[in-house]
Amino acid sequence: MTTTEPPVTPARRRGVAVARTRHASARVLAVLARSAAIFVPVFLVATFVTFALRSLSGLSPARIQLGEDATPEAIARIESQWGLDKPFLTQYWDWFSGVLHGELGSSWVNGADISTLIGLGLGVSLSVATFALVIGVVVGFVLGTVAALRRTTAIDRAITGFVTVISVMPAFVVGIVLVAVLAVGFGLFPSAGYIPAEQGVGPWLAHITLPALALSFDVIADVARQLRSSLIGAYQENYVTGAVVRGLSPRRIFFGHVLRNGLGPTLATLGQKFPALVGASVVTEWIFGLQGFGRFANDSAQAGDVPAVQGVLVVSIALVVSFNLIINLVLARVMPASQRGV
């Protein structure tokens, strides 16, 4: 007795497409819910600890504005103007309410709006960090994939040696070499300064290329090493053996099974890289004359400008939380199995 399958009608195709869309949307919502359950408490605790830094530091706007010889009366008057005479929890709630509205307070040094100051520097650092991440991911992906496909060969050993060398090279050393060779020696790029993208994409790219290259070496090394290990491990799984037995082509096995399952650890590594690039670029910004986020953080810390330092920490926390949320969403799309845990 033979059975015939029902014909595939356009209505059935639409039904299947709608079901897949709903399933994908439910998966994304589940990832968002689990991420929020983790990241919201982390953000609350981190902001509370950040605000408590002022009390722990013992610094005061009166000391900065009036110097060490300020009278107790003058100190009390200025601290009252800044609301520092209120109870600690009241100060924290006032500050946190402002943070939720994008207001990070005013600088103790010059009274300027901290959100505006951070915004100016953050645009520079985000440009450099994003370009560095793109370079690191592209180059690291190519090197890691080639090393995995040619494992135990001379090509694999050469890539592994190259990655090991660049992983121990400090960004400031790389930056100095790039300025000396590509900017001063050959005149291919500007040696310092920054031009916003609004004034021209070409000049903008020219000014951020060298600092982005200097920062990208660490990303290249991490992506290449992690991807190589993950791909080699994926090739040893049973589902790859089954795909070979079924007669699938090497290309289909790589893109359909090995790469998709090997990307997870590499993407998880990137979750920590981007915020680190933004926050750890202060030396690179000094070398290339950039007034970025890292340099602003360093100047604020040296000046004892606690509200500015608190604003820097809040923005850094937000970057870490946001980028890790994006990574989790990408993982849920690329590796559905990752939805079982954030």
Coordinates of C-alpha atoms in Angstrom, one line a residue:
M1 CA 0.0 0.0 0.0
T2 CA 1.5 3.3 -1.1
T3 CA 0.9 6.7 0.4
T4 CA 1.1 10.0 -1.4
E5 CA 2.2 13.2 0.3
P6 CA -0.2 16.2 0.0
P7 CA 0.9 18.7 -2.6
V8 CA 2.8 21.8 -1.4
T9 CA 0.4 24.6 -2.1
P10 CA 1.2 28.4 -1.8
A11 CA -1.0 28.6 1.3
R12 CA 1.0 25.8 2.9
R13 CA 4.3 27.5 2.1
R14 CA 3.0 30.7 3.7
G15 CA 1.9 28.8 6.7
V16 CA 5.4 27.3 7.1
A17 CA 7.0 30.7 6.7
V18 CA 4.7 32.2 9.3
A19 CA 5.5 29.4 11.7
R20 CA 9.2 29.9 11.2
T21 CA 8.9 33.6 11.7
R22 CA 6.9 33.2 14.9
H23 CA 9.5 30.6 16.2
A24 CA 12.4 33.0 15.5
S25 CA 10.6 35.9 17.2
A26 CA 9.8 33.8 20.2
R27 CA 13.5 32.7 20.4
V28 CA 14.6 36.4 20.2
L29 CA 12.1 37.4 22.9
A30 CA 13.3 34.6 25.1
V31 CA 16.9 35.7 24.7
L32 CA 15.9 39.3 25.5
A33 CA 14.1 38.2 28.6
R34 CA 16.9 36.1 29.9
S35 CA 19.5 38.8 29.1
A36 CA 17.4 41.4 30.9
A37 CA 17.1 39.2 33.9
I38 CA 20.9 39.1 34.1
F39 CA 21.9 42.5 32.9
V40 CA 19.4 44.7 34.8
P41 CA 20.5 43.6 38.2
V42 CA 24.1 43.9 37.1
F43 CA 23.5 47.4 35.9
L44 CA 21.8 48.4 39.1
V45 CA 24.5 47.0 41.4
A46 CA 27.3 48.5 39.2
T47 CA 25.7 52.0 39.2
F48 CA 25.3 51.9 43.0
V49 CA 29.0 50.9 43.4
T50 CA 30.0 53.6 40.9
F51 CA 28.1 56.3 42.8
A52 CA 29.5 55.1 46.2
L53 CA 33.0 55.9 44.8
R54 CA 32.5 59.6 45.7
S55 CA 32.0 58.8 49.4
L56 CA 34.9 56.4 49.3
S57 CA 37.2 58.8 47.5
G58 CA 36.8 61.6 50.1
L59 CA 37.0 64.2 47.3
S60 CA 34.9 67.3 47.2
P61 CA 34.1 70.0 44.7
A62 CA 35.1 72.6 47.3
R63 CA 38.6 71.2 47.5
I64 CA 38.9 71.4 43.7
Q65 CA 37.5 74.9 43.3
L66 CA 38.8 76.5 46.5
G67 CA 42.0 74.5 47.1
E68 CA 43.3 72.9 50.3
D69 CA 43.1 76.2 52.3
A70 CA 39.3 76.4 52.0
T71 CA 37.4 77.2 55.2
P72 CA 34.9 74.8 56.6
E73 CA 32.1 77.4 56.0
A74 CA 33.1 77.7 52.3
I75 CA 33.3 73.9 51.9
A76 CA 29.8 73.5 53.5
R77 CA 28.3 76.2 51.2
I78 CA 29.7 74.6 48.0
E79 CA 28.8 71.1 49.0
S80 CA 25.2 72.3 49.7
Q81 CA 25.1 73.8 46.2
W82 CA 26.0 70.4 44.8
G83 CA 23.5 68.6 47.0
L84 CA 26.2 66.7 48.9
D85 CA 24.6 67.6 52.3
K86 CA 21.7 65.3 51.6
P87 CA 21.5 61.7 52.8
F88 CA 23.5 59.2 50.7
L89 CA 20.5 57.3 49.4
T90 CA 18.7 60.5 48.4
Q91 CA 21.9 61.6 46.5
Y92 CA 22.0 58.2 44.8
W93 CA 18.4 58.3 43.7
D94 CA 18.7 61.9 42.4
W95 CA 21.8 60.8 40.4
F96 CA 20.3 57.5 39.2
S97 CA 17.1 59.2 38.1
G98 CA 19.3 61.6 36.0
V99 CA 21.2 58.6 34.5
L100 CA 17.9 57.0 33.4
H101 CA 17.1 60.3 31.5
G102 CA 20.6 60.5 30.0
E103 CA 21.8 63.2 32.4
L104 CA 25.1 62.4 34.1
G105 CA 25.5 65.7 36.1
S106 CA 28.0 68.5 35.8
S107 CA 31.7 68.6 36.1
W108 CA 33.3 69.7 39.4
V109 CA 36.1 71.3 37.4
N110 CA 34.3 73.6 35.0
G111 CA 30.6 73.0 35.5
A112 CA 30.2 71.6 32.0
D113 CA 27.5 69.0 31.2
I114 CA 29.2 65.6 31.5
S115 CA 26.9 64.0 29.0
T116 CA 28.0 66.5 26.3
L117 CA 31.7 66.1 27.2
I118 CA 31.4 62.3 27.0
G119 CA 29.4 62.4 23.8
L120 CA 32.2 64.4 22.1
G121 CA 34.9 61.9 23.1
L122 CA 32.8 58.8 22.7
G123 CA 32.2 59.5 19.0
V124 CA 35.9 59.5 18.4
S125 CA 36.5 56.3 20.4
L126 CA 33.6 54.5 19.0
S127 CA 34.8 55.3 15.4
V128 CA 38.3 53.9 16.2
A129 CA 37.0 50.9 18.2
T130 CA 34.4 49.9 15.6
F131 CA 37.0 50.1 12.8
A132 CA 39.5 48.1 14.9
L133 CA 36.9 45.5 15.6
V134 CA 36.0 45.2 11.9
I135 CA 39.7 44.8 11.0
G136 CA 40.3 42.3 13.8
V137 CA 37.2 40.2 12.9
V138 CA 37.9 40.1 9.2
V139 CA 41.6 39.4 9.4
G140 CA 41.2 37.1 12.4
F141 CA 38.4 35.2 10.7
V142 CA 40.5 34.6 7.6
L143 CA 43.6 33.5 9.5
G144 CA 41.7 31.3 11.9
T145 CA 39.8 29.6 9.1
V146 CA 42.8 29.0 7.0
A147 CA 44.8 27.6 10.0
A148 CA 41.9 25.3 10.8
L149 CA 41.5 24.0 7.2
R150 CA 45.3 23.5 6.9
R151 CA 45.9 22.3 10.4
T152 CA 49.3 20.7 11.2
T153 CA 50.7 22.1 8.0
A154 CA 53.4 24.7 7.5
I155 CA 50.6 27.3 6.8
D156 CA 49.0 26.5 10.2
R157 CA 52.3 26.8 12.0
A158 CA 53.1 30.1 10.2
I159 CA 49.7 31.6 11.1
T160 CA 50.0 30.4 14.7
G161 CA 53.5 31.9 15.0
F162 CA 52.3 35.3 13.5
V163 CA 49.3 35.4 15.8
T164 CA 51.5 34.7 18.8
V165 CA 53.9 37.5 17.9
I166 CA 51.2 40.2 17.4
S167 CA 49.3 39.1 20.6
V168 CA 52.3 40.3 22.8
M169 CA 52.8 43.6 21.0
P170 CA 51.5 46.5 23.0
A171 CA 49.2 48.9 21.1
F172 CA 51.3 51.9 21.9
V173 CA 54.4 50.3 20.4
V174 CA 52.4 49.3 17.3
G175 CA 51.1 52.8 17.1
I176 CA 54.5 54.4 17.2
V177 CA 55.8 52.1 14.5
L178 CA 52.8 52.8 12.3
V179 CA 53.2 56.6 12.6
A180 CA 56.9 56.3 11.9
V181 CA 56.5 54.1 8.8
L182 CA 53.1 54.8 7.2
A183 CA 52.6 58.4 8.3
V184 CA 56.0 60.0 8.4
G185 CA 58.0 57.6 6.2
F186 CA 55.5 57.1 3.3
G187 CA 53.0 59.8 4.0
L188 CA 50.0 57.5 3.4
F189 CA 48.0 58.5 6.4
P190 CA 47.8 61.5 8.7
S191 CA 49.9 61.1 11.8
A192 CA 47.5 62.7 14.2
G193 CA 44.1 64.4 14.6
Y194 CA 40.5 63.5 13.9
I195 CA 37.9 64.6 11.3
P196 CA 34.2 63.7 11.9
A197 CA 32.5 61.5 9.3
E198 CA 30.1 64.4 8.6
Q199 CA 33.0 66.3 7.0
G200 CA 33.8 63.5 4.6
V201 CA 34.1 59.7 4.8
G202 CA 37.5 59.7 3.1
P203 CA 39.3 62.0 5.6
W204 CA 37.5 60.3 8.5
L205 CA 38.7 56.9 7.5
A206 CA 42.2 58.2 6.8
H207 CA 42.5 59.6 10.4
I208 CA 41.1 56.6 12.2
T209 CA 43.0 53.9 10.1
L210 CA 46.3 53.9 12.0
P211 CA 44.9 54.0 15.5
A212 CA 42.4 51.3 14.5
L213 CA 45.2 49.2 13.2
A214 CA 47.2 49.6 16.4
L215 CA 44.2 48.4 18.4
S216 CA 43.2 45.6 16.1
F217 CA 46.2 43.4 16.7
D218 CA 44.9 42.0 19.9
V219 CA 41.5 41.3 18.3
I220 CA 43.1 39.6 15.4
A221 CA 45.1 37.3 17.7
D222 CA 42.1 36.4 19.9
V223 CA 39.7 35.8 17.0
A224 CA 42.2 33.7 15.0
R225 CA 43.2 31.5 17.9
Q226 CA 39.6 31.0 19.2
L227 CA 38.2 30.3 15.8
R228 CA 40.9 27.9 14.9
S229 CA 40.3 25.9 18.0
S230 CA 36.6 25.9 17.6
L231 CA 36.6 24.9 14.0
I232 CA 39.1 22.0 14.7
G233 CA 36.9 20.9 17.5
A234 CA 33.7 21.1 15.4
Y235 CA 35.4 18.9 12.7
Q236 CA 35.8 16.2 15.3
E237 CA 32.1 16.0 16.2
N238 CA 29.8 13.1 15.2
Y239 CA 27.5 15.3 13.0
V240 CA 30.4 16.1 10.7
T241 CA 31.2 12.4 10.4
G242 CA 27.5 11.8 9.6
A243 CA 27.6 14.5 6.9
V244 CA 30.6 13.0 5.3
V245 CA 28.9 9.5 5.2
R246 CA 25.9 11.1 3.6
G247 CA 28.1 12.4 0.8
L248 CA 27.8 16.1 1.5
S249 CA 30.4 18.3 -0.2
P250 CA 33.3 19.7 1.9
R251 CA 32.0 23.2 1.2
R252 CA 28.5 22.4 2.5
I253 CA 29.9 20.6 5.5
F254 CA 32.0 23.6 6.4
F255 CA 29.4 26.3 6.0
G256 CA 26.4 24.3 7.1
H257 CA 27.8 22.5 10.1
V258 CA 31.4 23.3 11.1
L259 CA 31.4 27.1 10.8
R260 CA 28.0 27.6 12.3
N261 CA 28.8 25.6 15.4
G262 CA 32.4 26.9 15.7
L263 CA 31.4 30.6 15.7
G264 CA 29.9 30.5 19.2
P265 CA 33.0 30.7 21.3
T266 CA 34.5 33.4 19.0
L267 CA 31.4 35.6 19.2
A268 CA 31.4 35.2 23.0
T269 CA 35.0 36.4 23.0
L270 CA 33.9 39.5 21.0
G271 CA 31.4 40.3 23.7
Q272 CA 34.3 41.6 25.9
K273 CA 36.5 43.0 23.2
F274 CA 34.5 46.0 21.9
P275 CA 34.0 47.7 25.3
A276 CA 37.6 47.0 26.1
L277 CA 38.7 48.7 22.9
V278 CA 36.7 51.8 23.8
G279 CA 38.0 52.0 27.4
A280 CA 41.6 50.9 26.8
S281 CA 42.5 53.3 24.0
V282 CA 43.9 56.1 26.1
V283 CA 47.5 55.5 25.2
T284 CA 46.6 55.2 21.5
E285 CA 44.7 58.4 21.7
W286 CA 47.7 60.2 23.1
I287 CA 49.9 58.9 20.3
F288 CA 47.6 60.0 17.6
G289 CA 46.4 63.2 19.2
L290 CA 42.7 62.1 19.6
Q291 CA 40.4 63.7 22.1
G292 CA 38.5 60.4 22.8
F293 CA 36.6 58.7 25.5
G294 CA 39.7 57.1 27.1
R295 CA 41.6 60.3 27.2
F296 CA 38.7 62.1 28.8
A297 CA 38.5 59.4 31.4
N298 CA 42.2 59.7 32.2
D299 CA 42.0 63.5 32.4
S300 CA 39.0 63.4 34.7
A301 CA 40.6 60.9 37.0
Q302 CA 43.8 63.0 37.3
A303 CA 41.7 66.1 38.0
G304 CA 39.7 64.4 40.7
D305 CA 36.5 65.1 38.8
V306 CA 34.3 62.4 40.5
P307 CA 31.1 63.1 38.6
A308 CA 32.9 62.8 35.3
V309 CA 34.6 59.6 36.3
Q310 CA 31.2 58.3 37.4
G311 CA 29.8 59.2 34.0
V312 CA 32.6 57.4 32.3
L313 CA 31.9 54.3 34.3
V314 CA 28.2 54.4 33.7
V315 CA 28.8 54.7 29.9
S316 CA 31.3 51.8 30.0
I317 CA 28.8 49.7 31.9
A318 CA 26.1 50.5 29.3
L319 CA 28.5 49.6 26.5
V320 CA 29.3 46.2 28.0
V321 CA 25.7 45.4 28.7
S322 CA 24.5 46.6 25.2
F323 CA 27.2 44.8 23.3
N324 CA 26.8 41.6 25.2
L325 CA 23.1 41.7 24.5
I326 CA 23.8 42.1 20.8
I327 CA 26.2 39.1 20.9
N328 CA 23.5 37.0 22.7
L329 CA 21.0 37.9 20.0
V330 CA 23.5 37.0 17.2
L331 CA 24.3 33.7 19.0
A332 CA 20.6 32.8 19.2
R333 CA 20.3 33.4 15.5
V334 CA 23.5 31.7 14.4
M335 CA 23.5 28.9 17.0
P336 CA 19.9 28.1 18.1
A337 CA 21.3 25.8 20.8
S338 CA 22.8 28.8 22.5
Q339 CA 19.3 29.9 23.6
R340 CA 19.4 27.3 26.4
G341 CA 21.8 29.6 28.2
V342 CA 22.8 33.3 28.1

